[in-house]
PDB file of C-alpha atoms in Angstrom:
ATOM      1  CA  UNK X   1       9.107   5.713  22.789  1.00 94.00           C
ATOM      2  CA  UNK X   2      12.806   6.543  22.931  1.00 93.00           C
ATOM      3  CA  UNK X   3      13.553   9.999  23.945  1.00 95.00           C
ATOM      4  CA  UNK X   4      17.375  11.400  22.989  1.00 94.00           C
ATOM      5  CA  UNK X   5      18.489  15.076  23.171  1.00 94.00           C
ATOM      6  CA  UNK X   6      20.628  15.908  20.134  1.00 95.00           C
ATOM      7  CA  UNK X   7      22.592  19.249  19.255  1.00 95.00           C
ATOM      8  CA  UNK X   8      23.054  19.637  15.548  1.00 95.00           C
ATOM      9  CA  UNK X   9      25.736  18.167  14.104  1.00 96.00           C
ATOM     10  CA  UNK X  10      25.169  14.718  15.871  1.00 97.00           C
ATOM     11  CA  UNK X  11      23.628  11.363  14.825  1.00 98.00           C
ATOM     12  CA  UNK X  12      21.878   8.056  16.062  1.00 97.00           C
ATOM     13  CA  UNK X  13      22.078   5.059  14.882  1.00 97.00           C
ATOM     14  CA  UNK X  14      19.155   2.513  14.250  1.00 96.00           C
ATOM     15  CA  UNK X  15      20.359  -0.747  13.852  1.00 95.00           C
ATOM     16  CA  UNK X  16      23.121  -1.182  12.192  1.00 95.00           C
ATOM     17  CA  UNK X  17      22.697   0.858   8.999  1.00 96.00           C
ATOM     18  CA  UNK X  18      20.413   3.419   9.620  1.00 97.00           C
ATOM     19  CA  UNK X  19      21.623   6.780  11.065  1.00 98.00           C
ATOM     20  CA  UNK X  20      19.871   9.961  11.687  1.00 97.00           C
ATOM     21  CA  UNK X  21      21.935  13.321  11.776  1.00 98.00           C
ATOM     22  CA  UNK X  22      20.256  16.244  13.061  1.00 97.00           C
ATOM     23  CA  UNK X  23      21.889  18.961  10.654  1.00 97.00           C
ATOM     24  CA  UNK X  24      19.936  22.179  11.814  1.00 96.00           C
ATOM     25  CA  UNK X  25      18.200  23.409  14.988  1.00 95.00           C
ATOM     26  CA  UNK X  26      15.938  26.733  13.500  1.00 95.00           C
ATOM     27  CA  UNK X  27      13.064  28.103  15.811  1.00 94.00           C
ATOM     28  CA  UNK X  28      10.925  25.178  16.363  1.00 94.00           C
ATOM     29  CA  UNK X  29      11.630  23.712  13.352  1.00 95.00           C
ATOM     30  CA  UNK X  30      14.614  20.504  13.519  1.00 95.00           C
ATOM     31  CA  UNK X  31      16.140  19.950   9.965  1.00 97.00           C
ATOM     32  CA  UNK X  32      17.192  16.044  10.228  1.00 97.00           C
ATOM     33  CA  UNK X  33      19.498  13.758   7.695  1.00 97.00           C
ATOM     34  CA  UNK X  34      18.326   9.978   7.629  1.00 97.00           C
ATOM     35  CA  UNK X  35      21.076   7.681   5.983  1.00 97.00           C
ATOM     36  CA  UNK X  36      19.292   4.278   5.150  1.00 97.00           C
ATOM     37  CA  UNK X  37      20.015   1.405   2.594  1.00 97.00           C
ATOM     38  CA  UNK X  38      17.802   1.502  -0.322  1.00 96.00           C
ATOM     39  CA  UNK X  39      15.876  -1.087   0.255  1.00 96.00           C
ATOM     40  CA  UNK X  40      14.530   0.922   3.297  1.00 96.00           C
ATOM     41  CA  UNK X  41      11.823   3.407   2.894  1.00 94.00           C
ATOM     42  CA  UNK X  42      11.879   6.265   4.270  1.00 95.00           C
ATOM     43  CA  UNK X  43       8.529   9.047   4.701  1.00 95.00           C
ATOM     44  CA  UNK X  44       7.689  11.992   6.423  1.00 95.00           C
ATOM     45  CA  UNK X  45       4.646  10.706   8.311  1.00 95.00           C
ATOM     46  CA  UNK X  46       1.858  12.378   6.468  1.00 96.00           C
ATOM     47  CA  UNK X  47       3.231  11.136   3.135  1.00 95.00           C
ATOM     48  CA  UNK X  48       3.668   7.307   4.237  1.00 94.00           C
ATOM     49  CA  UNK X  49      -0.182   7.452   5.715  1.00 95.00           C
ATOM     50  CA  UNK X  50      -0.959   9.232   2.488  1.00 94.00           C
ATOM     51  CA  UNK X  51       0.377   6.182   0.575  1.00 93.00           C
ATOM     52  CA  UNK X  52      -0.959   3.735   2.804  1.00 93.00           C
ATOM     53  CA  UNK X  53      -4.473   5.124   1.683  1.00 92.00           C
ATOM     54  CA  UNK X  54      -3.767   4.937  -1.571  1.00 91.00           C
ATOM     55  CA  UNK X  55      -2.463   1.212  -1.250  1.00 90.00           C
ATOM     56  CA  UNK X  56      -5.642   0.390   0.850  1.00 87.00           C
ATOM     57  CA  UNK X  57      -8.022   1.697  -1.617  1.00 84.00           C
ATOM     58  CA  UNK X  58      -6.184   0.330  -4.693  1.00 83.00           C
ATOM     59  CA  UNK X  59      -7.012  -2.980  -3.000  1.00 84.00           C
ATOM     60  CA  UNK X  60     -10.164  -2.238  -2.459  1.00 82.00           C
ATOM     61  CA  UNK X  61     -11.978  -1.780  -5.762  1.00 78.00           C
ATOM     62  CA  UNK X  62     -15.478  -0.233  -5.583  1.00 81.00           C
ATOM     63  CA  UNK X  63     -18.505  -3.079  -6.515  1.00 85.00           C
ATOM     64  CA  UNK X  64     -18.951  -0.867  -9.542  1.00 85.00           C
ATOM     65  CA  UNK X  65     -14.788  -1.307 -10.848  1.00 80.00           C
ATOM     66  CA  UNK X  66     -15.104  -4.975 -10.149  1.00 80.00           C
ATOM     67  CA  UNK X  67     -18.450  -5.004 -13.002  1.00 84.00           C
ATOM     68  CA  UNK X  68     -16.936  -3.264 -15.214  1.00 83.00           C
ATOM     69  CA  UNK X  69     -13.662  -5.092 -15.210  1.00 80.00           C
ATOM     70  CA  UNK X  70     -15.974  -8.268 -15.571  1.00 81.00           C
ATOM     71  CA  UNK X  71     -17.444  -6.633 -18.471  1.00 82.00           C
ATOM     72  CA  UNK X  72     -14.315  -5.938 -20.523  1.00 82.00           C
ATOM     73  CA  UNK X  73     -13.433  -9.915 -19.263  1.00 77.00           C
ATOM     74  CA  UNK X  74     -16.577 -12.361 -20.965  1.00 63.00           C
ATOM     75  CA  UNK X  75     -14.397 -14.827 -21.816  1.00 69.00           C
ATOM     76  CA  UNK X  76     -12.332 -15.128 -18.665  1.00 57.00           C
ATOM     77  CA  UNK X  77     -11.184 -18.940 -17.861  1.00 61.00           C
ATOM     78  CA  UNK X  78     -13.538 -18.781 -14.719  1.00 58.00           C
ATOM     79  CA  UNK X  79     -16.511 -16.622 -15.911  1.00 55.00           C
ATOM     80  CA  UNK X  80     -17.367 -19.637 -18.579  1.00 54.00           C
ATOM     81  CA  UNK X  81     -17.289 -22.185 -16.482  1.00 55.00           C
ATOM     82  CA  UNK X  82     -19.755 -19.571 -14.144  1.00 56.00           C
ATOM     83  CA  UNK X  83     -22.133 -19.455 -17.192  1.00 56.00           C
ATOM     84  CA  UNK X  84     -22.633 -22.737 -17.946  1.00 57.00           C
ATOM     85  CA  UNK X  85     -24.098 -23.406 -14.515  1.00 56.00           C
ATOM     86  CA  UNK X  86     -26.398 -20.495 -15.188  1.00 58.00           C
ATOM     87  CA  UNK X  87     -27.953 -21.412 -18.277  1.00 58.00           C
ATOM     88  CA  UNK X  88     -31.072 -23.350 -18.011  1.00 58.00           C
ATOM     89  CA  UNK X  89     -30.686 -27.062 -19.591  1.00 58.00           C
ATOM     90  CA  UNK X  90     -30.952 -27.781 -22.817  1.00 62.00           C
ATOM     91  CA  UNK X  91     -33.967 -30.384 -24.399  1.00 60.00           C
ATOM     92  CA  UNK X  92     -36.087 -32.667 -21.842  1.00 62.00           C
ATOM     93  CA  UNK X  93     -35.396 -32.650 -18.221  1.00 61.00           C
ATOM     94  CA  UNK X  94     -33.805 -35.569 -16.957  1.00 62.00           C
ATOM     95  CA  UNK X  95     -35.996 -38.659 -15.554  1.00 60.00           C
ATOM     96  CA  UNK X  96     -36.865 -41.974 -16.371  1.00 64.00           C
ATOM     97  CA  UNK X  97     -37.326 -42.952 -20.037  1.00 55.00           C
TER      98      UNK X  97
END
């Protein structure tokens, strides 16, 4: 880890188009400015784990969510093809005639 001392009022630069300005030194608490392209997020640390949670588990579907979605889904392309190899054969059994 990097380690800078900064009074407020001046910046660093990450990269080429990221710069953080510390704008107010209060106490113990640091008030900072981040300037970043959009396409850059940007999270206070407990919010970005917060939302990498949520990400994880919206991946994650319980066995339960996966049923019921299969429920609401009989006629999906690959569930009929699935049930046709389930059902037990239709007339005689195969063999010599």
């Amino acid at each position: 880890m990097l380690v800078l001392t900064r009074r407020s009022s001046q910046s660093i630069v990450i990269g080429k188009d990221i710069v953080v300005t510390v704008l107010e030194v209060r106490g113990d608490q640091v008030r900072i400015g981040v300037s970043a392209p959009r396409d850059v997020d940007v999270h206070r640390e407990e919010v970005f784990l917060e939302l990498q949670e949520a990400n994880r588990s919206a991946a994650s579907p319980s066995p339960q969510a996966v049923e019921a979605l299969g429920q609401l889904l009989p006629d999906a392309p690959g569930r009929a093809a699935a049930a046709q190899h389930e059902q037990p054969p239709q007339g005689r059994p195969p063999g010599p005639e």
